[in-house]
mmCIF file of C-alpha atoms and ligand atoms in Angstrom:
data_model
loop_
_atom_site.group_PDB
_atom_site.id
_atom_site.type_symbol
_atom_site.label_atom_id
_atom_site.label_comp_id
_atom_site.label_asym_id
_atom_site.label_seq_id
_atom_site.Cartn_x
_atom_site.Cartn_y
_atom_site.Cartn_z
ATOM 1 C CA MET A 1 -0.941 -24.995 9.407
ATOM 2 C CA ALA A 2 0.835 -21.860 8.159
ATOM 3 C CA ASP A 3 3.699 -22.335 5.747
ATOM 4 C CA ARG A 4 6.493 -21.345 8.078
ATOM 5 C CA ASP A 5 9.076 -20.842 5.305
ATOM 6 C CA ARG A 6 6.978 -18.340 3.475
ATOM 7 C CA GLY A 7 6.618 -14.705 4.462
ATOM 8 C CA ILE A 8 3.342 -12.973 5.215
ATOM 9 C CA LEU A 9 1.744 -10.569 2.750
ATOM 10 C CA PHE A 10 0.517 -7.325 4.341
ATOM 11 C CA VAL A 11 -1.520 -4.900 2.257
ATOM 12 C CA ILE A 12 -1.768 -1.356 3.562
ATOM 13 C CA SER A 13 -4.427 0.582 1.736
ATOM 14 C CA GLY A 14 -6.714 3.561 2.088
ATOM 15 C CA PRO A 15 -7.217 6.925 0.408
ATOM 16 C CA SER A 16 -4.280 9.103 -0.646
ATOM 17 C CA GLY A 17 -3.606 11.546 2.136
ATOM 18 C CA ALA A 18 -4.422 8.957 4.834
ATOM 19 C CA GLY A 19 -0.703 8.831 5.561
ATOM 20 C CA LYS A 20 0.119 5.339 4.241
ATOM 21 C CA GLY A 21 3.650 6.294 3.194
ATOM 22 C CA THR A 22 4.542 8.000 6.457
ATOM 23 C CA VAL A 23 3.169 5.203 8.625
ATOM 24 C CA ARG A 24 4.789 2.505 6.504
ATOM 25 C CA LYS A 25 8.209 4.198 6.619
ATOM 26 C CA GLU A 26 8.044 4.433 10.432
ATOM 27 C CA VAL A 27 7.055 0.775 10.739
ATOM 28 C CA PHE A 28 10.031 -0.149 8.528
ATOM 29 C CA ARG A 29 12.361 1.878 10.768
ATOM 30 C CA HIS A 30 11.270 -0.172 13.768
ATOM 31 C CA LEU A 31 10.753 -3.707 12.453
ATOM 32 C CA ASP A 32 13.151 -6.088 10.686
ATOM 33 C CA GLY A 33 12.298 -8.674 8.087
ATOM 34 C CA LEU A 34 9.870 -6.554 6.097
ATOM 35 C CA SER A 35 10.217 -5.954 2.395
ATOM 36 C CA PHE A 36 8.496 -3.037 0.642
ATOM 37 C CA SER A 37 7.177 -3.859 -2.782
ATOM 38 C CA ILE A 38 8.286 -1.007 -5.041
ATOM 39 C CA SER A 39 5.401 -0.305 -7.404
ATOM 40 C CA CYS A 40 5.690 0.629 -11.055
ATOM 41 C CA THR A 41 4.040 3.901 -11.976
ATOM 42 C CA THR A 42 3.608 6.090 -15.022
ATOM 43 C CA ARG A 43 3.408 9.260 -12.938
ATOM 44 C CA ALA A 44 6.331 11.694 -12.919
ATOM 45 C CA PRO A 45 8.599 11.640 -9.865
ATOM 46 C CA ARG A 46 7.925 14.313 -7.215
ATOM 47 C CA PRO A 47 10.882 16.291 -5.938
ATOM 48 C CA GLY A 48 13.016 14.051 -3.748
ATOM 49 C CA GLU A 49 11.564 10.780 -5.049
ATOM 50 C CA ARG A 50 14.058 8.254 -6.361
ATOM 51 C CA ASP A 51 13.600 5.721 -9.134
ATOM 52 C CA GLY A 52 13.864 2.176 -7.776
ATOM 53 C CA VAL A 53 13.388 3.366 -4.198
ATOM 54 C CA ASP A 54 10.001 5.086 -4.013
ATOM 55 C CA TYR A 55 8.671 3.761 -7.298
ATOM 56 C CA ARG A 56 9.851 2.312 -10.559
ATOM 57 C CA PHE A 57 9.005 5.206 -12.855
ATOM 58 C CA ILE A 58 8.252 3.800 -16.293
ATOM 59 C CA PRO A 59 6.630 5.083 -19.490
ATOM 60 C CA ARG A 60 2.961 4.242 -20.091
ATOM 61 C CA GLU A 61 3.881 2.029 -23.033
ATOM 62 C CA SER A 62 6.179 -0.180 -20.922
ATOM 63 C CA PHE A 63 3.552 -0.343 -18.212
ATOM 64 C CA LEU A 64 0.909 -1.551 -20.674
ATOM 65 C CA LYS A 65 3.340 -4.188 -22.026
ATOM 66 C CA LYS A 66 3.717 -5.532 -18.492
ATOM 67 C CA VAL A 67 -0.077 -5.617 -18.147
ATOM 68 C CA GLU A 68 -0.272 -7.666 -21.339
ATOM 69 C CA SER A 69 2.424 -10.068 -20.171
ATOM 70 C CA GLY A 70 0.590 -10.654 -16.890
ATOM 71 C CA ASP A 71 3.484 -9.290 -14.843
ATOM 72 C CA PHE A 72 1.240 -7.501 -12.341
ATOM 73 C CA LEU A 73 -0.398 -9.026 -9.293
ATOM 74 C CA GLU A 74 -2.622 -5.957 -9.401
ATOM 75 C CA TRP A 75 -2.699 -2.672 -11.206
ATOM 76 C CA ALA A 76 -4.990 0.324 -11.319
ATOM 77 C CA GLU A 77 -5.421 3.777 -12.728
ATOM 78 C CA VAL A 78 -5.271 6.173 -9.801
ATOM 79 C CA HIS A 79 -5.942 9.868 -10.335
ATOM 80 C CA GLY A 80 -5.045 9.583 -14.029
ATOM 81 C CA ASN A 81 -1.799 7.606 -13.609
ATOM 82 C CA LEU A 82 -1.134 3.862 -13.739
ATOM 83 C CA TYR A 83 0.256 2.010 -10.730
ATOM 84 C CA GLY A 84 1.031 -1.696 -10.386
ATOM 85 C CA THR A 85 2.609 -4.329 -8.172
ATOM 86 C CA LEU A 86 4.866 -6.880 -9.838
ATOM 87 C CA TRP A 87 4.206 -10.551 -9.057
ATOM 88 C CA SER A 88 7.961 -11.173 -9.171
ATOM 89 C CA ASP A 89 8.662 -8.586 -6.489
ATOM 90 C CA VAL A 90 6.117 -10.088 -4.126
ATOM 91 C CA ASN A 91 6.804 -13.779 -4.717
ATOM 92 C CA GLU A 92 10.593 -13.599 -4.634
ATOM 93 C CA ASN A 93 10.480 -12.046 -1.175
ATOM 94 C CA LEU A 94 7.709 -14.227 0.238
ATOM 95 C CA GLU A 95 9.599 -17.303 -0.961
ATOM 96 C CA ILE A 96 12.717 -16.377 0.994
ATOM 97 C CA GLY A 97 10.606 -15.879 4.122
ATOM 98 C CA LYS A 98 10.406 -12.087 4.064
ATOM 99 C CA ASP A 99 7.149 -10.450 4.996
ATOM 100 C CA VAL A 100 6.059 -8.211 2.130
ATOM 101 C CA VAL A 101 4.231 -4.907 2.503
ATOM 102 C CA LEU A 102 2.183 -3.441 -0.341
ATOM 103 C CA GLU A 103 1.150 0.174 -0.045
ATOM 104 C CA ILE A 104 -1.540 0.516 -2.655
ATOM 105 C CA ASP A 105 -4.915 2.076 -3.383
ATOM 106 C CA VAL A 106 -8.233 0.393 -2.649
ATOM 107 C CA GLN A 107 -8.906 -0.823 -6.232
ATOM 108 C CA GLY A 108 -5.559 -2.645 -6.117
ATOM 109 C CA ALA A 109 -6.148 -4.057 -2.637
ATOM 110 C CA LEU A 110 -9.474 -5.560 -3.741
ATOM 111 C CA GLN A 111 -7.694 -7.295 -6.654
ATOM 112 C CA VAL A 112 -5.085 -8.751 -4.296
ATOM 113 C CA MET A 113 -7.874 -10.004 -1.988
ATOM 114 C CA ASP A 114 -9.377 -11.800 -5.007
ATOM 115 C CA LYS A 115 -6.108 -13.365 -6.101
ATOM 116 C CA CYS A 116 -4.377 -14.276 -2.842
ATOM 117 C CA ASP A 117 -5.954 -16.381 -0.094
ATOM 118 C CA ASP A 118 -3.363 -15.568 2.428
ATOM 119 C CA LEU A 119 -2.966 -11.886 3.101
ATOM 120 C CA VAL A 120 -3.482 -9.417 5.902
ATOM 121 C CA SER A 121 -5.336 -6.324 4.749
ATOM 122 C CA ILE A 122 -5.169 -3.088 6.692
ATOM 123 C CA PHE A 123 -7.198 0.013 5.897
ATOM 124 C CA LEU A 124 -5.507 3.204 7.013
ATOM 125 C CA CYS A 125 -8.205 5.741 7.607
ATOM 126 C CA PRO A 126 -7.867 9.515 7.913
ATOM 127 C CA PRO A 127 -9.569 10.900 11.055
ATOM 128 C CA SER A 128 -12.015 13.017 9.003
ATOM 129 C CA THR A 129 -12.595 14.335 5.481
ATOM 130 C CA GLU A 130 -11.586 17.828 6.664
ATOM 131 C CA GLU A 131 -8.267 16.498 7.884
ATOM 132 C CA LEU A 132 -7.779 14.529 4.662
ATOM 133 C CA GLU A 133 -8.309 17.712 2.636
ATOM 134 C CA ARG A 134 -5.883 19.594 4.862
ATOM 135 C CA ARG A 135 -3.215 16.909 4.362
ATOM 136 C CA LEU A 136 -3.670 16.829 0.590
ATOM 137 C CA ARG A 137 -3.236 20.615 0.473
ATOM 138 C CA ALA A 138 -0.247 20.551 2.807
ATOM 139 C CA ARG A 139 1.698 18.421 0.320
ATOM 140 C CA GLY A 140 1.731 21.443 -1.948
ATOM 141 C CA SER A 141 2.403 19.246 -4.963
ATOM 142 C CA GLU A 142 -1.113 19.072 -6.368
ATOM 143 C CA ASP A 143 -3.326 21.653 -8.030
ATOM 144 C CA GLU A 144 -6.956 22.357 -7.033
ATOM 145 C CA ASP A 145 -8.467 19.994 -9.619
ATOM 146 C CA THR A 146 -6.232 17.157 -8.466
ATOM 147 C CA ILE A 147 -7.110 17.774 -4.827
ATOM 148 C CA ALA A 148 -10.822 17.773 -5.671
ATOM 149 C CA LEU A 149 -10.438 14.501 -7.627
ATOM 150 C CA ARG A 150 -8.499 12.856 -4.797
ATOM 151 C CA LEU A 151 -11.145 13.863 -2.262
ATOM 152 C CA LYS A 152 -13.942 12.479 -4.429
ATOM 153 C CA ASN A 153 -12.050 9.200 -4.906
ATOM 154 C CA ALA A 154 -11.357 9.019 -1.163
ATOM 155 C CA LEU A 155 -15.073 8.960 -0.366
ATOM 156 C CA GLY A 156 -15.593 6.040 -2.775
ATOM 157 C CA GLU A 157 -12.633 4.205 -1.227
ATOM 158 C CA MET A 158 -13.989 4.635 2.308
ATOM 159 C CA ALA A 159 -17.058 2.637 1.232
ATOM 160 C CA GLU A 160 -14.889 -0.520 0.954
ATOM 161 C CA ILE A 161 -13.628 -0.389 4.543
ATOM 162 C CA ASP A 162 -15.627 -3.453 5.666
ATOM 163 C CA LYS A 163 -13.686 -5.728 3.317
ATOM 164 C CA TYR A 164 -10.463 -5.274 5.295
ATOM 165 C CA ASP A 165 -9.145 -7.414 8.161
ATOM 166 C CA HIS A 166 -8.078 -4.365 10.174
ATOM 167 C CA VAL A 167 -8.796 -0.640 10.274
ATOM 168 C CA VAL A 168 -6.233 1.768 11.692
ATOM 169 C CA ILE A 169 -7.260 5.390 12.193
ATOM 170 C CA ASN A 170 -4.410 7.771 11.567
ATOM 171 C CA ASP A 171 -5.373 10.502 14.016
ATOM 172 C CA ASP A 172 -1.971 10.420 15.671
ATOM 173 C CA LEU A 173 1.115 9.178 13.823
ATOM 174 C CA ASN A 174 2.781 7.403 16.764
ATOM 175 C CA ARG A 175 -0.412 5.678 17.761
ATOM 176 C CA ALA A 176 -1.142 4.562 14.192
ATOM 177 C CA VAL A 177 2.413 3.231 13.806
ATOM 178 C CA GLU A 178 2.163 1.304 17.082
ATOM 179 C CA GLU A 179 -1.128 -0.209 16.055
ATOM 180 C CA MET A 180 0.278 -1.235 12.693
ATOM 181 C CA GLU A 181 3.262 -2.830 14.434
ATOM 182 C CA ARG A 182 0.952 -4.718 16.791
ATOM 183 C CA ILE A 183 -0.897 -6.123 13.779
ATOM 184 C CA VAL A 184 2.368 -7.284 12.173
ATOM 185 C CA ALA A 185 3.470 -8.879 15.471
ATOM 186 C CA LEU A 186 0.097 -10.572 15.870
ATOM 187 C CA TYR A 187 0.421 -12.450 12.571
ATOM 188 C CA ARG A 188 4.090 -13.221 13.046
ATOM 189 C CA ASN A 189 3.371 -14.744 16.456
ATOM 190 C CA ARG A 190 0.383 -16.592 15.111
ATOM 191 C CA ASP A 191 2.606 -18.256 12.509
ATOM 192 C CA LYS A 192 5.056 -19.247 15.236
ATOM 193 C CA GLY A 193 2.122 -20.543 17.315
ATOM 194 C CA ASP A 194 1.092 -22.779 14.413
ATOM 195 C CA LEU A 195 4.439 -24.513 14.603
ATOM 196 C CA ALA A 196 3.852 -25.744 18.157
HETATM 197 P P1 5GP B 201 0.961 8.816 -5.172
HETATM 198 O O1 5GP B 201 0.915 9.258 -6.590
HETATM 199 O O2 5GP B 201 0.411 9.852 -4.230
HETATM 200 O O3 5GP B 201 2.310 8.295 -4.757
HETATM 201 O O4 5GP B 201 -0.009 7.561 -5.048
HETATM 202 C C1 5GP B 201 -1.348 7.663 -5.413
HETATM 203 C C2 5GP B 201 -2.095 6.433 -4.925
HETATM 204 O O5 5GP B 201 -1.654 5.271 -5.632
HETATM 205 C C3 5GP B 201 -1.846 6.149 -3.440
HETATM 206 O O6 5GP B 201 -3.092 5.796 -2.852
HETATM 207 C C4 5GP B 201 -0.919 4.975 -3.487
HETATM 208 O O7 5GP B 201 -1.036 4.152 -2.335
HETATM 209 C C5 5GP B 201 -1.420 4.233 -4.705
HETATM 210 N N1 5GP B 201 -0.458 3.265 -5.221
HETATM 211 C C6 5GP B 201 0.884 3.291 -5.140
HETATM 212 N N2 5GP B 201 1.411 2.191 -5.698
HETATM 213 C C7 5GP B 201 0.374 1.446 -6.126
HETATM 214 C C8 5GP B 201 0.269 0.179 -6.780
HETATM 215 O O8 5GP B 201 1.232 -0.510 -7.079
HETATM 216 N N3 5GP B 201 -0.977 -0.261 -7.068
HETATM 217 C C9 5GP B 201 -2.096 0.446 -6.752
HETATM 218 N N4 5GP B 201 -3.264 -0.085 -7.053
HETATM 219 N N5 5GP B 201 -2.038 1.635 -6.142
HETATM 220 C C10 5GP B 201 -0.819 2.125 -5.830
#
């Protein structure tokens, strides 16, 4: 039987440029009871990003101290920067019955799959490599070398797709958001069903 007092852990993953952030923000606009786990990162904020909202921007030294103290459920080096999810962030919300959404890279998602029995993993997939490249360029925030590195990493990440519970193809934003919402509803209803 599902633990009805505890929230559900959803992990949204997939290559950068797949549109994880955009899809996740839309899902949050539509659904209540979800909590976004704000990752720590050593990368510099992009224009418009806010500390404590988009990320917790911290120096590399503080990040590594947290690694040593075992504060992270998962962490990874992504495109030369460190990113991590705090155990405290996830557990505090799950314990009060909130469903928690992690939006993380594939290396991190695989660590969470190893450590947590109970999670719902969703791979958000770009429609094609050409489209992924177009989206990475459209951001305008990365130089050519960074774009090339992100594309190379994306191909490696796509190889892990079979390990996920669900795959959502982001060929159309509204459709991808609806599919993501159906997945959330499916597990929420399943938990309710377990109570019968
Ligand atoms: P960006 O720098 O574009 O915001 O993120 C780069 C990549 O790092 C994205 O794929 C993003 O999902 C991932 N990422 C963000 N937060 C975390 C985290 O806490 N852990 C891991 N493993 N990856 C993360």
